[in-house]
Coordinates of C-alpha atoms in Angstrom, one line a residue:
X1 CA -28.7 44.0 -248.9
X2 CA -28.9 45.7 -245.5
X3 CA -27.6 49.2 -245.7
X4 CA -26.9 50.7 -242.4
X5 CA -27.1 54.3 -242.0
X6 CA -26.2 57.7 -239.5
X7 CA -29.0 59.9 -238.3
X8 CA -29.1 63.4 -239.0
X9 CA -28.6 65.9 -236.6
X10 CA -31.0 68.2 -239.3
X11 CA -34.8 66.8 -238.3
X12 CA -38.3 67.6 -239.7
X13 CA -39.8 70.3 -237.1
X14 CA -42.4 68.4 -236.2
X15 CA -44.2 65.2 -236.6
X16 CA -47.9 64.6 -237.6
X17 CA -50.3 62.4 -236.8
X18 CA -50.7 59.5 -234.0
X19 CA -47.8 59.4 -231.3
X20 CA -45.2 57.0 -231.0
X21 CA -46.2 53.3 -230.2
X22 CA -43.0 51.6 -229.4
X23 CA -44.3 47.8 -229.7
X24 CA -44.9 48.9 -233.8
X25 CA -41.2 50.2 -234.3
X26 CA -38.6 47.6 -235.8
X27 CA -36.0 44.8 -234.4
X28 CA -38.6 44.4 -231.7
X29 CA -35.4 42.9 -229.5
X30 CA -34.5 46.2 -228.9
X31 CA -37.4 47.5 -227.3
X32 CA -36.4 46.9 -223.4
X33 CA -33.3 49.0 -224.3
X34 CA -35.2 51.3 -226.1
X35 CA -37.6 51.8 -222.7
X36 CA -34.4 52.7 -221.0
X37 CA -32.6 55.4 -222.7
X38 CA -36.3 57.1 -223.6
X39 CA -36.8 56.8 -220.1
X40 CA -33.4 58.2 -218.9
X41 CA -33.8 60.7 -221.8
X42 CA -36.7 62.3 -220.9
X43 CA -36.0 62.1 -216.8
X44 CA -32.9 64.3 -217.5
X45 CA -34.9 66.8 -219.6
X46 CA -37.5 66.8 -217.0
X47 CA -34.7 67.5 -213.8
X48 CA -32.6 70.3 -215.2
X49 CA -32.7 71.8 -218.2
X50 CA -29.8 73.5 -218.3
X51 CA -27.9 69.7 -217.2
X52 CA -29.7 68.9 -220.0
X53 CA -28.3 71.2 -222.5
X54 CA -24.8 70.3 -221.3
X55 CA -25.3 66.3 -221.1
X56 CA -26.8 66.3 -225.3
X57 CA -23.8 68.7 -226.2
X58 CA -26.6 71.3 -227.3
X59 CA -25.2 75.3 -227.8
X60 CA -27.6 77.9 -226.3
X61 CA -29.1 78.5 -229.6
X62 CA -30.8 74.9 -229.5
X63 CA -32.2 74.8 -225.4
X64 CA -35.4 74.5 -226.8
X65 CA -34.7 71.2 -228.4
X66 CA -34.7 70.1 -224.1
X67 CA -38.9 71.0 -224.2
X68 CA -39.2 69.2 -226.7
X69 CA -37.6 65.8 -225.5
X70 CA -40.6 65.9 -222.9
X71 CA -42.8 65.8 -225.0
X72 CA -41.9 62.7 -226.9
X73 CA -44.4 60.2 -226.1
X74 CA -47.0 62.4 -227.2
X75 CA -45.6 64.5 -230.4
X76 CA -46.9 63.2 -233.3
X77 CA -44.2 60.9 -235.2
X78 CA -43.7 60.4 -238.8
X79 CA -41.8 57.7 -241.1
X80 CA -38.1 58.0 -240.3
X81 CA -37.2 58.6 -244.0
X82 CA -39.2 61.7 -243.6
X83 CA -38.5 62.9 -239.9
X84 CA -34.4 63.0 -241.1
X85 CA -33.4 66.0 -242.8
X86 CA -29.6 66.2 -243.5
X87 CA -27.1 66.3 -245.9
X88 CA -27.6 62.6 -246.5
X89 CA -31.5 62.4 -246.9
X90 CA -31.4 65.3 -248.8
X91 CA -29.8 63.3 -251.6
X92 CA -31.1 60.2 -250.9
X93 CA -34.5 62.2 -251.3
X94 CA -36.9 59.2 -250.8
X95 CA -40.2 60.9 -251.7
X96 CA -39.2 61.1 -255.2
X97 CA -38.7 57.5 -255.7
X98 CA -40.4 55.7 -257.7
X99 CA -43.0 53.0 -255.6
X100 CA -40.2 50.0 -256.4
X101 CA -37.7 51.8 -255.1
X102 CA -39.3 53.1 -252.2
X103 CA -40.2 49.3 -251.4
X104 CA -36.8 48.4 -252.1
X105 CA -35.8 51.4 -249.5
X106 CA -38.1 50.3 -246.7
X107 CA -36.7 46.8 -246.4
X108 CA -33.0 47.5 -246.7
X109 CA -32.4 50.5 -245.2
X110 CA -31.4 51.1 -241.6
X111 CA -30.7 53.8 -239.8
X112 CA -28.9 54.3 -236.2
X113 CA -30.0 56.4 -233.3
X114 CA -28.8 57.0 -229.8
X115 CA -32.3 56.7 -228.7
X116 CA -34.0 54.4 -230.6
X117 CA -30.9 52.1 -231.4
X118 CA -31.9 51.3 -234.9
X119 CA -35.3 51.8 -236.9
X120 CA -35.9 51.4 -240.3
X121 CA -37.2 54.2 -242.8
X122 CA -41.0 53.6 -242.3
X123 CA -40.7 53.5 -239.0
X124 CA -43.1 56.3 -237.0
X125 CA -40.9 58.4 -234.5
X126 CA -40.8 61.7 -233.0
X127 CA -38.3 64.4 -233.5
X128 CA -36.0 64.1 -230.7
X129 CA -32.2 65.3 -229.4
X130 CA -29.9 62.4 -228.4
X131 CA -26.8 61.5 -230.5
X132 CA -24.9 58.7 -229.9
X133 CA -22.0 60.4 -227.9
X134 CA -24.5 61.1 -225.4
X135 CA -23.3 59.8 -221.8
X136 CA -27.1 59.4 -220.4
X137 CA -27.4 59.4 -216.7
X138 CA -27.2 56.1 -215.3
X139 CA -26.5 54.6 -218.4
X140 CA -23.5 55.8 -219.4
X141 CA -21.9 56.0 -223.1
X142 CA -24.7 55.2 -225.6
X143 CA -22.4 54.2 -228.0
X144 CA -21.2 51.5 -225.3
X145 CA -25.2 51.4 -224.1
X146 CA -26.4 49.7 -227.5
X147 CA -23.6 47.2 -228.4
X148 CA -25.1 44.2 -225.9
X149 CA -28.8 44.7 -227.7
X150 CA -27.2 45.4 -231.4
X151 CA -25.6 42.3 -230.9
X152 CA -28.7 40.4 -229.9
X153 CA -30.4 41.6 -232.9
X154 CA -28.0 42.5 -235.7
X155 CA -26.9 39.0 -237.0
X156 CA -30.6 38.3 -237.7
X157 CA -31.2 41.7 -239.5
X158 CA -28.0 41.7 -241.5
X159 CA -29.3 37.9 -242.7
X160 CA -27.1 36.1 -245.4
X161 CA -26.5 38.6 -247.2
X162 CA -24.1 41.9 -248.0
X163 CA -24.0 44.9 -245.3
X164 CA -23.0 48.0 -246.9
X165 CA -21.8 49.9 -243.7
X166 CA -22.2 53.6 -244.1
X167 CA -22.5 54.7 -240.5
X168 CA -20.1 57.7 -239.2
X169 CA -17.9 56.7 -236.2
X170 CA -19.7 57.5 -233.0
X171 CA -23.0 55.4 -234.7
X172 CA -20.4 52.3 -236.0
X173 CA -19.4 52.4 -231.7
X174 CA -22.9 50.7 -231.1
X175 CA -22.4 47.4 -233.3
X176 CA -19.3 46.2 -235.2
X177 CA -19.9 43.2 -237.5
X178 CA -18.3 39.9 -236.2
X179 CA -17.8 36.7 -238.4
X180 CA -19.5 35.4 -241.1
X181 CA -20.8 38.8 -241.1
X182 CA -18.2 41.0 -241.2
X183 CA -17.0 38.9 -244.3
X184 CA -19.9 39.9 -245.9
X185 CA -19.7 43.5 -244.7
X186 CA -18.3 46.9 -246.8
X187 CA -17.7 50.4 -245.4
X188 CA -17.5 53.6 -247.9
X189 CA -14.7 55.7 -247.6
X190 CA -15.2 59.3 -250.3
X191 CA -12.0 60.4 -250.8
X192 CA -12.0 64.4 -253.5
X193 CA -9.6 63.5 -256.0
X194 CA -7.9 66.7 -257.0
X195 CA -4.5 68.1 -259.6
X196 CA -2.4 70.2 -257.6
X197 CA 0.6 71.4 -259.8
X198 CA -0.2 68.2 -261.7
X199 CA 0.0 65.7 -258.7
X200 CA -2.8 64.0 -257.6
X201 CA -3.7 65.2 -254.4
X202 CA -6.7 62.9 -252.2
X203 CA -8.2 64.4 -249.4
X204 CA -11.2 63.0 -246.9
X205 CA -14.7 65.0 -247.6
X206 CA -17.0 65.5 -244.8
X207 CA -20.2 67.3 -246.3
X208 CA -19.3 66.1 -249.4
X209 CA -19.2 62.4 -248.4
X210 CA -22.5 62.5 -246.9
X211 CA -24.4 63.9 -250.2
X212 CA -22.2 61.3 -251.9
X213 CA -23.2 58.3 -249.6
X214 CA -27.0 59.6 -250.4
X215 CA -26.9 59.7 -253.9
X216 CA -24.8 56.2 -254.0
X217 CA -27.7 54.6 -252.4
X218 CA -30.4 56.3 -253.7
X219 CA -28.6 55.2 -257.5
X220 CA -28.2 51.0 -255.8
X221 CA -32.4 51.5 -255.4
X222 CA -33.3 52.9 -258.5
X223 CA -31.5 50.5 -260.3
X224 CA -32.8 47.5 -258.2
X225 CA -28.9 46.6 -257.8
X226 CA -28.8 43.1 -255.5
X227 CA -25.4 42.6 -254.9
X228 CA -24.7 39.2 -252.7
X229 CA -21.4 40.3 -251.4
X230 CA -18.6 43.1 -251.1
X231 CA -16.9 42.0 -254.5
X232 CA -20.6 42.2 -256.3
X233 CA -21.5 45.7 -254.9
X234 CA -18.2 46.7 -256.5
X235 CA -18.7 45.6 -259.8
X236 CA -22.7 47.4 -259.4
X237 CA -21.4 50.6 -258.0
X238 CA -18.4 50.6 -261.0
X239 CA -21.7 50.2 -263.9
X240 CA -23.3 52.5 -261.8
X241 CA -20.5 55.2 -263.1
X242 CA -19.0 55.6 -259.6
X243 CA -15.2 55.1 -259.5
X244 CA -14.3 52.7 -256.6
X245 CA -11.1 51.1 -255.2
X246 CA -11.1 48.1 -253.2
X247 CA -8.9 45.3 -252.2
X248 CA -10.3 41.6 -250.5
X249 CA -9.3 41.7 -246.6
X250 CA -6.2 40.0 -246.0
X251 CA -7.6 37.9 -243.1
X252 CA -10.7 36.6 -242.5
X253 CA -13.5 38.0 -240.2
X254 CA -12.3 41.2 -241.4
X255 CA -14.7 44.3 -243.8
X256 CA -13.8 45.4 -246.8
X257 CA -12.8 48.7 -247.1
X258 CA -14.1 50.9 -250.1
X259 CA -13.1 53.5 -251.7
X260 CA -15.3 55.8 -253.6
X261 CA -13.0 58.5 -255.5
X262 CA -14.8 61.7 -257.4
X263 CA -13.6 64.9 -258.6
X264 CA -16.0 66.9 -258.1
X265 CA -18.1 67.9 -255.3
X266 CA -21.7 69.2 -254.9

């Protein structure tokens, strides 16, 4: 199971010990790209910082995040499962896993970046400011950026086996599962099921859906859940206690679509 995963705008303050060594990071295929947007990145930052500002969306508030995109082949890095600080890692919490799980964690989990592309959880990096909306100087629409490379090395990553897609729009832009693939391929929908003068009333959670996604994954590692396919992850999610709607594509080369229904959120 490969489980694909947004970023978090939330990031640990700093990192700690050695600085990043690009050759060590994961889906080495992507490094060339990865030399170009850190390289654009940081040539921005270095130009005009208030440019800067404007170009990574960042309010006045957060200028200071522009220092520290100099600096990042020398901050010390740290695992990405640590460095990622959101809604999301917060209840996927990966420290507190037991060392199976962790294991489990480190060879299926994947998370999206507008500068690194994709890295996986123990993967060293620095904290950084680039999301994938970014339009980088010279090259363009990140999101747009990455899909050549991600296509070069996703069907390898992704293997035989299922792809539980939980990525947020702007991160699913970079790669869209093609194929063989994308049969094999679900995306998570968390829709708040709620009585509203005794109708059922379903509405689309944003905070909500992120803490769910967490603890939905963090729940599949603990319990060393395998699932080969879409069909299988919903019949482990379902013993799991999550409540989950899904129908088989009607055509083929097509994802499932899944929905994960709850009643309360927290």
């Amino acid at each position: 199971m490969l489980v694909l995963l947004p970023p978090s705008e939330g990031k640990a303050a700093s990192g700690r010990g050695a600085p990043l060594k690009p050759e060590s990071l994961s889906l080495p295929g992507l490094a060339g790209a990865r030399a170009a947007v850190l390289d654009g990145l940081v040539e921005l930052c270095a130009a005009d910082e208030e440019k800067a500002r404007v170009v990574l969306g960042l309010s006045e508030g957060l200028r200071g995040e522009v220092a520290k995109n100099l600096e990042l082949r020398t901050a010390g890095a740290r695992p990405a499962g640590e460095l990622y600080t959101g809604v999301l890692y917060d209840a996927l919490d990966l420290a507190s896993l037991d060392t199976a799980a962790r294991r489990r964690a480190g060879k299926s989990l994947l998370v999206f970046s507008g500068l690194w592309g994709a890295v996986r959880v123990g993967d060293r990096i620095p904290p950084y400011r680039c999301a994938m909306g970014v339009k980088l100087p010279g090259l363009g629409a990140l999101g747009a950026f990455w899909r050549e490379p991600m296509a070069e090395v996703m069907p390898e990553a992704a293997g035989d086996g299922l792809v539980l897609d939980l990525r947020s729009s702007a991160y699913a832009a970079a790669w869209k599962p093609k194929g063989a693939v994308a049969e094999r391929t679900a995306s998570v929908r968390v829709l708040h099921s709620q009585l509203v003068d005794g109708v059922e009333r379903r509405s689309v959670v944003s905070h909500f859906n992120k803490a769910t996604k967490g603890r939905m994954v963090r729940d599949l590692l603990r319990a060393g859940a395998r699932p080969k396919g879409p069909a299988e992850l919903v019949t482990a999610l379902r013993d799991l206690g999550y409540v989950v709607e899904a129908e088989a594509p009607a055509r083929s080369g097509r994802t499932w679509e899944l929905d994960v229904v709850v009643t309360e959120i927290h």
